[in-house]
Amino acid sequence: MLDLELLEELVTFKKYGTLSATAEHLMITQPSVTRGMKRLEQELGVTLFDRTVNRITLNETGKLAAEEAEKLLQAENDFTEKVLNFSRTQNYINIGTTLPGPLVITDQYKDRFKEKTNINHQLILENNVISYLRNYKERLIFTTEDIETDDIESMYLGQEKLSIRIDKFNPLSQKKSVTFKDLAGLSFLVVQSIGPWKKVIENNIPNAKFLYQDDLAALDELTHYSNFPVFRSNLTIKSTYKERDDDDRILVPIEDENNFLDIYGSYLQSQRRIVQPYLKQYIKIMEE
């Protein structure tokens, strides 16, 4: 069986090009690298390097071996990660999301679910969802897309829609509802991590300014001491967070054809028996 450390040395040599740089990067001695590469050649029964008095370079066989070694090391890393992640998920439903709203229900109503959960509040990029599920990083991921592959499926949970909390002295606050175009030219206070909602509001509210804030406490303070409008959604309104009564804002629904995100619970088909009961309870809470 090939020594993975020798393969790592070969891959590192391909990247850095010299024995000294390889040794420095791996924090071992240069003679150790030299011996390791000779040993690898012996184990494979091929010559991997062209050697001159003051230089050693990969020959064509060596280049191929380095490329294949890189694939093998990545596969070994993926194997280890997948097994560890799978073990970690056995007693819990690990939950991730591509947008923040759905986590309001997982956080605020966790006593309504029978299943134990671990919740990852760091938003996941849509193009990472499939790999995260297949590598068992998460058992369930809330997405805005219906994912259907040979091994992954999605359950439709409902929609998230935005409303606006706007200063009561603004004429828009007297309307029963507004459109995105009605909000043109305004400046908004917005939490930084809003996932796909960022594209929705930036693409649909003309000439608007968005004052993004990473710190939620700072956002609350700015909300209190300014008259900038802020967004709320039908999901965030379900939270136990109470709006301050003295900030002179009125909640106005946004009625616009672009004001929605479909929400799905996506999971491996092999996890259906465990995840679907959780999602069915989730739908009941959303519909309340």
Coordinates of N, CA and C in Angstrom, one line a residue, residues 59-256:
N59 N 9.7 14.1 -14.7 CA 9.6 13.7 -16.1 C 8.1 13.5 -16.4
E60 N 7.7 13.1 -17.6 CA 6.3 13.0 -18.0 C 5.6 12.0 -17.1
T61 N 6.2 10.9 -16.7 CA 5.6 9.9 -15.8 C 5.4 10.5 -14.4
G62 N 6.4 11.3 -14.0 CA 6.3 11.9 -12.7 C 5.1 12.9 -12.7
K63 N 4.9 13.7 -13.8 CA 3.8 14.7 -13.8 C 2.5 14.0 -13.7
L64 N 2.4 12.8 -14.5 CA 1.1 12.1 -14.4 C 0.9 11.5 -13.0
A65 N 2.0 11.0 -12.4 CA 1.9 10.4 -11.0 C 1.5 11.5 -10.0
A66 N 2.0 12.7 -10.2 CA 1.6 13.8 -9.3 C 0.2 14.2 -9.4
E67 N -0.3 14.2 -10.6 CA -1.7 14.6 -10.9 C -2.6 13.5 -10.3
E68 N -2.3 12.2 -10.4 CA -3.1 11.2 -9.9 C -3.0 11.1 -8.4
A69 N -1.8 11.4 -7.9 CA -1.6 11.5 -6.4 C -2.5 12.5 -5.8
E70 N -2.6 13.7 -6.5 CA -3.4 14.8 -6.0 C -4.9 14.3 -5.9
K71 N -5.4 13.6 -6.9 CA -6.7 13.1 -6.9 C -6.9 12.1 -5.7
L72 N -5.9 11.2 -5.5 CA -6.0 10.2 -4.5 C -6.1 10.9 -3.1
L73 N -5.2 11.9 -2.9 CA -5.2 12.5 -1.6 C -6.5 13.3 -1.3
Q74 N -7.1 13.9 -2.4 CA -8.4 14.5 -2.2 C -9.5 13.5 -1.9
A75 N -9.4 12.4 -2.6 CA -10.4 11.3 -2.3 C -10.3 10.8 -0.9
E76 N -9.1 10.7 -0.4 CA -8.8 10.2 1.0 C -9.4 11.2 2.0
N77 N -9.2 12.5 1.7 CA -9.7 13.6 2.5 C -11.2 13.6 2.6
D78 N -11.8 13.4 1.4 CA -13.2 13.4 1.3 C -13.8 12.2 2.0
F79 N -13.1 11.1 1.9 CA -13.6 9.9 2.6 C -13.6 10.1 4.1
T80 N -12.5 10.6 4.6 CA -12.4 10.9 6.1 C -13.5 11.8 6.5
E81 N -13.6 12.9 5.8 CA -14.6 14.0 6.1 C -16.0 13.4 6.1
K82 N -16.3 12.6 5.1 CA -17.7 12.1 4.9 C -18.0 11.1 6.1
V83 N -17.1 10.3 6.5 CA -17.3 9.3 7.6 C -17.5 10.1 8.9
L84 N -16.7 11.1 9.1 CA -16.8 11.8 10.4 C -18.1 12.6 10.4
N85 N -18.5 13.2 9.3 CA -19.7 14.0 9.2 C -20.9 13.1 9.4
F86 N -20.9 11.9 8.8 CA -22.0 10.9 9.0 C -22.2 10.5 10.4
S87 N -21.0 10.2 11.1 CA -21.1 9.8 12.5 C -21.7 11.0 13.3
R88 N -21.3 12.2 13.0 CA -21.8 13.4 13.8 C -23.3 13.6 13.6
T89 N -23.9 13.1 12.5 CA -25.3 13.4 12.3 C -26.2 12.3 12.8
Q90 N -25.7 11.2 13.4 CA -26.5 10.1 13.7 C -27.5 10.4 14.8
N91 N -27.2 11.2 15.7 CA -28.1 11.6 16.8 C -28.8 12.9 16.7
Y92 N -28.5 13.6 15.6 CA -29.1 14.9 15.4 C -29.4 15.2 13.9
I93 N -30.3 16.1 13.7 CA -30.5 16.6 12.3 C -29.7 17.9 12.2
N94 N -28.6 17.8 11.5 CA -27.8 19.0 11.3 C -28.4 19.8 10.2
I95 N -28.7 21.1 10.5 CA -29.5 21.9 9.6 C -28.7 23.1 9.1
G96 N -28.7 23.3 7.8 CA -28.1 24.5 7.2 C -29.1 25.2 6.4
T97 N -28.7 26.4 5.9 CA -29.6 27.2 5.1 C -28.9 28.1 4.1
T98 N -29.6 28.4 3.0 CA -29.1 29.4 2.1 C -29.7 30.8 2.3
L99 N -30.7 30.9 3.2 CA -31.3 32.2 3.5 C -31.6 32.2 5.0
P100 N -31.6 33.4 5.6 CA -31.8 33.4 7.1 C -33.2 33.1 7.6
G101 N -34.2 33.5 6.9 CA -35.6 33.4 7.4 C -36.0 32.1 8.0
P102 N -35.8 31.0 7.3 CA -36.2 29.7 7.9 C -35.7 29.4 9.2
L103 N -34.5 29.9 9.6 CA -33.9 29.6 10.9 C -34.7 30.2 12.0
V104 N -35.5 31.2 11.7 CA -36.4 31.8 12.8 C -37.2 30.7 13.4
I105 N -37.8 29.8 12.6 CA -38.7 28.8 13.1 C -37.9 27.7 13.8
T106 N -36.7 27.3 13.2 CA -35.9 26.3 13.9 C -35.4 26.7 15.2
D107 N -35.2 28.0 15.4 CA -34.7 28.6 16.7 C -35.8 28.8 17.6
Q108 N -36.9 29.5 17.2 CA -37.9 29.9 18.1 C -38.9 28.8 18.5
Y109 N -39.0 27.8 17.6 CA -40.0 26.8 17.9 C -39.4 25.4 18.1
K110 N -38.2 25.4 18.5 CA -37.5 24.1 18.6 C -38.1 23.1 19.6
D111 N -38.9 23.7 20.6 CA -39.6 22.8 21.5 C -40.8 22.1 20.9
R112 N -41.2 22.5 19.7 CA -42.3 21.9 19.0 C -41.9 20.7 18.2
F113 N -40.6 20.5 18.1 CA -40.0 19.4 17.3 C -39.6 18.3 18.2
K114 N -39.8 17.0 17.8 CA -39.3 15.9 18.5 C -37.8 15.6 18.3
E115 N -37.4 16.0 17.1 CA -36.0 15.7 16.7 C -35.0 16.6 17.4
K116 N -33.8 16.1 17.7 CA -32.7 16.9 18.2 C -32.0 17.5 17.0
T117 N -31.6 18.8 17.1 CA -31.0 19.5 15.9 C -29.8 20.2 16.3
N118 N -28.9 20.3 15.3 CA -27.7 21.2 15.4 C -27.9 22.2 14.3
I119 N -27.9 23.5 14.5 CA -28.2 24.5 13.5 C -26.9 25.3 13.1
N120 N -26.6 25.3 11.9 CA -25.5 26.1 11.3 C -26.1 27.4 10.8
H121 N -25.8 28.5 11.5 CA -26.3 29.8 11.2 C -25.5 30.6 10.1
Q122 N -24.4 30.0 9.7 CA -23.6 30.5 8.6 C -24.3 30.2 7.3
L123 N -24.6 31.1 6.5 CA -25.4 30.9 5.2 C -24.5 30.0 4.3
I124 N -25.2 29.1 3.6 CA -24.5 28.2 2.6 C -24.8 28.7 1.2
L125 N -23.8 28.8 0.3 CA -24.1 29.1 -1.1 C -24.9 28.1 -1.8
E126 N -25.8 28.5 -2.6 CA -26.6 27.5 -3.3 C -25.8 26.5 -4.1
N127 N -24.7 26.9 -4.7 CA -23.9 25.9 -5.5 C -23.1 24.9 -4.6
N128 N -23.2 25.1 -3.3 CA -22.5 24.1 -2.3 C -23.5 23.1 -1.7
V129 N -24.8 23.3 -2.0 CA -25.8 22.5 -1.3 C -25.7 21.0 -1.5
I130 N -25.5 20.7 -2.8 CA -25.4 19.3 -3.1 C -24.2 18.6 -2.5
S131 N -23.1 19.2 -2.6 CA -21.9 18.6 -2.0 C -22.0 18.5 -0.5
Y132 N -22.6 19.5 0.2 CA -22.8 19.5 1.6 C -23.7 18.3 2.0
L133 N -24.7 18.1 1.3 CA -25.6 17.0 1.6 C -24.9 15.6 1.4
R134 N -24.2 15.5 0.3 CA -23.6 14.3 -0.1 C -22.4 13.9 0.9
N135 N -21.8 14.9 1.4 CA -20.7 14.7 2.3 C -21.2 14.7 3.8
Y136 N -22.5 14.8 4.0 CA -23.1 14.7 5.3 C -22.7 15.9 6.2
K137 N -22.3 17.0 5.6 CA -22.0 18.2 6.4 C -23.3 18.7 7.0
E138 N -24.4 18.6 6.3 CA -25.7 18.9 6.8 C -26.7 17.8 6.4
R139 N -27.6 17.5 7.3 CA -28.6 16.5 6.9 C -29.8 17.1 6.2
L140 N -30.1 18.4 6.5 CA -31.2 19.2 5.9 C -30.7 20.6 5.6
I141 N -31.0 21.1 4.4 CA -30.6 22.4 4.0 C -31.9 23.1 3.5
F142 N -32.2 24.3 4.0 CA -33.2 25.1 3.5 C -32.7 25.8 2.2
T143 N -33.4 25.7 1.1 CA -33.0 26.3 -0.2 C -34.1 27.0 -0.8
T144 N -33.8 27.8 -1.8 CA -34.8 28.5 -2.6 C -35.1 27.8 -3.9
E145 N -34.4 26.6 -4.1 CA -34.6 25.8 -5.3 C -35.0 24.4 -5.0
D146 N -35.8 23.9 -5.9 CA -36.3 22.5 -5.8 C -35.2 21.6 -6.4
I147 N -34.5 20.9 -5.6 CA -33.3 20.1 -6.0 C -33.8 18.6 -6.2
E148 N -33.7 18.1 -7.4 CA -34.1 16.7 -7.7 C -32.9 16.1 -8.4
T149 N -32.2 15.2 -7.8 CA -31.1 14.4 -8.4 C -31.4 12.9 -8.1
D150 N -30.5 12.1 -8.5 CA -30.6 10.6 -8.3 C -30.7 10.3 -6.8
D151 N -30.1 11.2 -5.9 CA -30.0 10.9 -4.5 C -30.5 12.0 -3.6
I152 N -30.9 13.1 -4.2 CA -31.4 14.2 -3.4 C -32.8 14.6 -3.8
E153 N -33.6 15.0 -2.8 CA -34.9 15.5 -3.1 C -35.3 16.7 -2.2
S154 N -36.3 17.4 -2.6 CA -36.7 18.6 -1.8 C -38.2 18.6 -1.5
M155 N -38.6 19.1 -0.4 CA -40.0 19.3 0.0 C -40.3 20.7 0.0
Y156 N -41.4 21.1 -0.6 CA -41.8 22.5 -0.7 C -42.4 22.9 0.7
L157 N -41.9 24.0 1.3 CA -42.4 24.4 2.6 C -43.2 25.7 2.6
G158 N -43.2 26.5 1.6 CA -43.9 27.7 1.6 C -43.1 28.9 1.0
Q159 N -43.5 30.1 1.2 CA -42.8 31.3 0.7 C -42.5 32.2 1.8
E160 N -41.4 32.9 1.6 CA -41.0 34.1 2.4 C -41.3 35.3 1.6
K161 N -41.9 36.3 2.3 CA -42.2 37.6 1.6 C -41.8 38.7 2.6
L162 N -41.5 39.9 2.0 CA -41.0 41.0 2.8 C -42.1 42.0 3.0
S163 N -42.0 42.7 4.2 CA -42.8 43.9 4.5 C -41.8 45.0 4.8
I164 N -42.2 46.2 4.9 CA -41.3 47.3 5.2 C -41.8 48.0 6.5
R165 N -40.9 48.3 7.4 CA -41.2 49.1 8.6 C -40.7 50.5 8.3
I166 N -41.7 51.4 8.1 CA -41.3 52.7 7.6 C -41.8 53.8 8.5
D167 N -41.1 54.9 8.5 CA -41.4 56.1 9.4 C -42.9 56.5 9.2
K168 N -43.6 56.7 10.3 CA -45.0 57.0 10.2 C -45.3 58.4 9.6
F169 N -44.3 59.2 9.5 CA -44.4 60.5 8.8 C -44.2 60.4 7.3
N170 N -43.7 59.3 6.8 CA -43.6 59.1 5.4 C -45.0 58.7 4.8
P171 N -45.4 59.4 3.7 CA -46.7 59.1 3.1 C -46.9 57.7 2.8
L172 N -45.9 56.9 2.5 CA -46.0 55.5 2.2 C -46.6 54.7 3.4
S173 N -46.4 55.2 4.6 CA -46.8 54.5 5.8 C -48.3 54.4 5.9
Q174 N -49.0 55.3 5.2 CA -50.5 55.4 5.2 C -51.1 54.4 4.2
K175 N -50.3 53.8 3.3 CA -50.9 52.9 2.3 C -51.1 51.5 2.9
K176 N -52.1 50.8 2.3 CA -52.3 49.5 2.8 C -51.2 48.5 2.3
S177 N -50.6 48.8 1.2 CA -49.4 48.1 0.8 C -48.6 48.9 -0.2
V178 N -47.4 48.5 -0.5 CA -46.5 49.2 -1.4 C -45.9 48.2 -2.4
T179 N -45.4 48.7 -3.5 CA -44.6 47.9 -4.4 C -43.1 48.3 -4.2
F180 N -42.3 47.5 -4.8 CA -40.8 47.8 -4.8 C -40.6 49.2 -5.5
K181 N -41.3 49.5 -6.5 CA -41.1 50.8 -7.2 C -41.5 52.0 -6.3
D182 N -42.5 51.7 -5.5 CA -42.9 52.8 -4.5 C -41.7 53.2 -3.6
L183 N -40.8 52.2 -3.4 CA -39.7 52.5 -2.4 C -38.5 53.1 -3.1
A184 N -38.6 53.4 -4.4 CA -37.5 54.0 -5.1 C -36.8 55.2 -4.5
G185 N -35.5 55.2 -4.5 CA -34.8 56.3 -4.0 C -34.6 56.4 -2.5
L186 N -35.2 55.5 -1.7 CA -35.0 55.5 -0.3 C -33.7 54.8 0.2
S187 N -33.3 55.1 1.4 CA -32.1 54.4 2.0 C -32.6 53.5 3.1
F188 N -32.1 52.2 3.1 CA -32.6 51.2 4.0 C -31.5 50.7 4.9
L189 N -31.8 50.4 6.1 CA -30.9 49.6 7.0 C -31.2 48.1 6.8
V190 N -30.1 47.4 6.5 CA -30.3 46.0 6.1 C -29.2 45.2 6.8
V191 N -29.6 44.0 7.4 CA -28.6 43.1 7.9 C -27.8 42.5 6.8
Q192 N -26.5 42.3 7.0 CA -25.6 41.9 5.9 C -25.9 40.5 5.3
S193 N -26.2 39.6 6.2 CA -26.4 38.2 5.7 C -27.8 37.9 5.4
I194 N -28.3 38.3 4.2 CA -29.7 38.0 3.9 C -29.7 37.1 2.7
G195 N -28.6 36.5 2.2 CA -28.6 35.5 1.2 C -29.2 36.1 -0.1
P196 N -30.1 35.3 -0.8 CA -30.7 35.7 -2.1 C -31.6 36.9 -2.0
W197 N -32.0 37.3 -0.8 CA -32.8 38.5 -0.7 C -32.0 39.7 -1.2
K198 N -30.7 39.7 -1.0 CA -29.9 40.9 -1.4 C -30.1 41.2 -2.9
K199 N -30.1 40.1 -3.7 CA -30.3 40.4 -5.2 C -31.7 40.8 -5.5
V200 N -32.7 40.3 -4.7 CA -34.1 40.7 -5.0 C -34.3 42.2 -4.7
I201 N -33.8 42.7 -3.6 CA -34.1 44.1 -3.3 C -33.2 45.0 -4.1
E202 N -32.0 44.6 -4.4 CA -31.1 45.5 -5.2 C -31.6 45.6 -6.6
N203 N -32.1 44.5 -7.1 CA -32.6 44.5 -8.5 C -33.9 45.1 -8.8
N204 N -34.7 45.2 -7.7 CA -36.1 45.7 -7.9 C -36.5 47.0 -7.3
I205 N -35.6 47.6 -6.4 CA -35.9 48.9 -5.9 C -35.0 49.9 -6.6
P206 N -35.6 50.7 -7.4 CA -34.8 51.7 -8.2 C -34.1 52.7 -7.4
N207 N -32.8 53.0 -7.7 CA -32.1 54.1 -7.1 C -32.0 54.1 -5.6
A208 N -32.1 52.9 -5.0 CA -32.1 52.8 -3.5 C -30.7 52.7 -3.0
K209 N -30.5 53.0 -1.7 CA -29.2 52.8 -1.0 C -29.5 51.8 0.1
F210 N -28.6 50.9 0.2 CA -28.7 49.8 1.3 C -27.5 49.9 2.2
L211 N -27.8 50.3 3.5 CA -26.8 50.4 4.5 C -26.7 49.1 5.2
Y212 N -25.8 48.2 4.7 CA -25.7 46.9 5.3 C -24.9 46.9 6.6
Q213 N -25.4 46.1 7.5 CA -24.7 46.1 8.9 C -24.5 44.6 9.2
D214 N -23.2 44.3 9.7 CA -22.9 43.0 10.1 C -23.4 42.7 11.5
D215 N -23.3 43.7 12.4 CA -23.6 43.6 13.8 C -25.1 43.9 14.0
L216 N -25.8 42.9 14.5 CA -27.2 43.0 14.8 C -27.5 44.1 15.9
A217 N -26.6 44.1 16.9 CA -26.9 45.1 17.9 C -26.7 46.5 17.4
A218 N -25.7 46.7 16.5 CA -25.5 48.0 15.9 C -26.7 48.4 15.0
L219 N -27.2 47.4 14.3 CA -28.4 47.6 13.5 C -29.6 48.0 14.3
D220 N -29.8 47.4 15.4 CA -30.9 47.8 16.3 C -30.8 49.2 16.8
E221 N -29.5 49.6 17.1 CA -29.3 51.0 17.6 C -29.5 52.0 16.5
L222 N -29.0 51.7 15.3 CA -29.3 52.6 14.2 C -30.7 52.7 13.8
T223 N -31.4 51.5 13.9 CA -32.9 51.5 13.7 C -33.6 52.4 14.6
H224 N -33.2 52.4 15.9 CA -33.8 53.2 16.9 C -33.6 54.7 16.8
Y225 N -32.3 55.0 16.4 CA -32.0 56.5 16.4 C -32.0 57.1 15.0
S226 N -32.6 56.4 14.0 CA -32.7 57.0 12.7 C -34.2 56.7 12.2
N227 N -34.5 57.3 11.0 CA -35.8 57.0 10.4 C -35.7 56.2 9.2
F228 N -34.5 55.5 9.0 CA -34.4 54.7 7.8 C -35.3 53.5 7.9
P229 N -36.0 53.2 6.8 CA -36.9 52.0 6.8 C -36.1 50.7 6.9
V230 N -36.7 49.7 7.5 CA -36.1 48.4 7.6 C -37.1 47.3 7.1
F231 N -36.5 46.2 6.7 CA -37.3 45.1 6.2 C -37.7 44.1 7.2
R232 N -38.8 43.5 7.1 CA -39.2 42.4 7.9 C -39.9 41.3 7.0
S233 N -39.9 40.1 7.4 CA -40.5 39.1 6.5 C -41.6 38.3 7.3
N234 N -42.4 37.6 6.6 CA -43.5 36.8 7.3 C -42.9 35.8 8.3
L235 N -41.6 35.4 8.1 CA -40.9 34.5 9.0 C -40.3 35.2 10.1
T236 N -39.6 36.3 9.9 CA -39.0 37.0 11.0 C -40.0 37.6 12.0
I237 N -41.2 37.9 11.4 CA -42.3 38.4 12.3 C -42.7 37.3 13.3
K238 N -42.5 36.0 13.0 CA -42.9 34.9 13.9 C -41.9 34.8 15.0
S239 N -40.8 35.5 15.0 CA -39.8 35.4 16.1 C -40.4 36.1 17.4
T240 N -39.7 35.8 18.5 CA -40.1 36.4 19.8 C -39.5 37.8 19.9
Y241 N -38.8 38.2 18.9 CA -38.2 39.6 19.0 C -39.3 40.6 18.9
K242 N -39.3 41.5 19.8 CA -40.4 42.6 19.9 C -39.8 43.9 19.4
E243 N -40.6 44.5 18.5 CA -40.2 45.8 18.0 C -40.4 46.9 19.1
R244 N -39.5 47.8 19.0 CA -39.6 48.9 20.0 C -40.8 49.8 19.6
D245 N -41.6 50.2 20.6 CA -42.8 51.0 20.3 C -42.5 52.4 20.0
D246 N -41.3 52.9 20.4 CA -41.0 54.3 20.2 C -40.2 54.6 19.0
D247 N -40.1 53.8 18.0 CA -39.3 54.1 16.9 C -40.1 54.7 15.7
D248 N -41.4 54.9 15.9 CA -42.2 55.7 15.0 C -42.3 55.0 13.6
R249 N -42.3 53.7 13.5 CA -42.4 53.0 12.3 C -43.7 52.2 12.2
I250 N -44.2 52.1 11.0 CA -45.4 51.3 10.8 C -45.1 50.2 9.8
L251 N -45.6 49.0 10.1 CA -45.3 47.8 9.2 C -46.3 47.9 8.0
V252 N -45.7 47.9 6.8 CA -46.5 48.0 5.6 C -46.1 46.8 4.7
P253 N -47.1 46.0 4.3 CA -46.8 44.8 3.4 C -46.3 45.3 2.0
I254 N -45.4 44.6 1.4 CA -44.9 44.8 0.0 C -45.7 43.9 -0.9
E255 N -46.6 44.4 -1.7 CA -47.3 43.6 -2.7 C -46.7 43.8 -4.0
D256 N -45.8 42.9 -4.4 CA -45.1 43.0 -5.7 C -44.8 41.6 -6.2

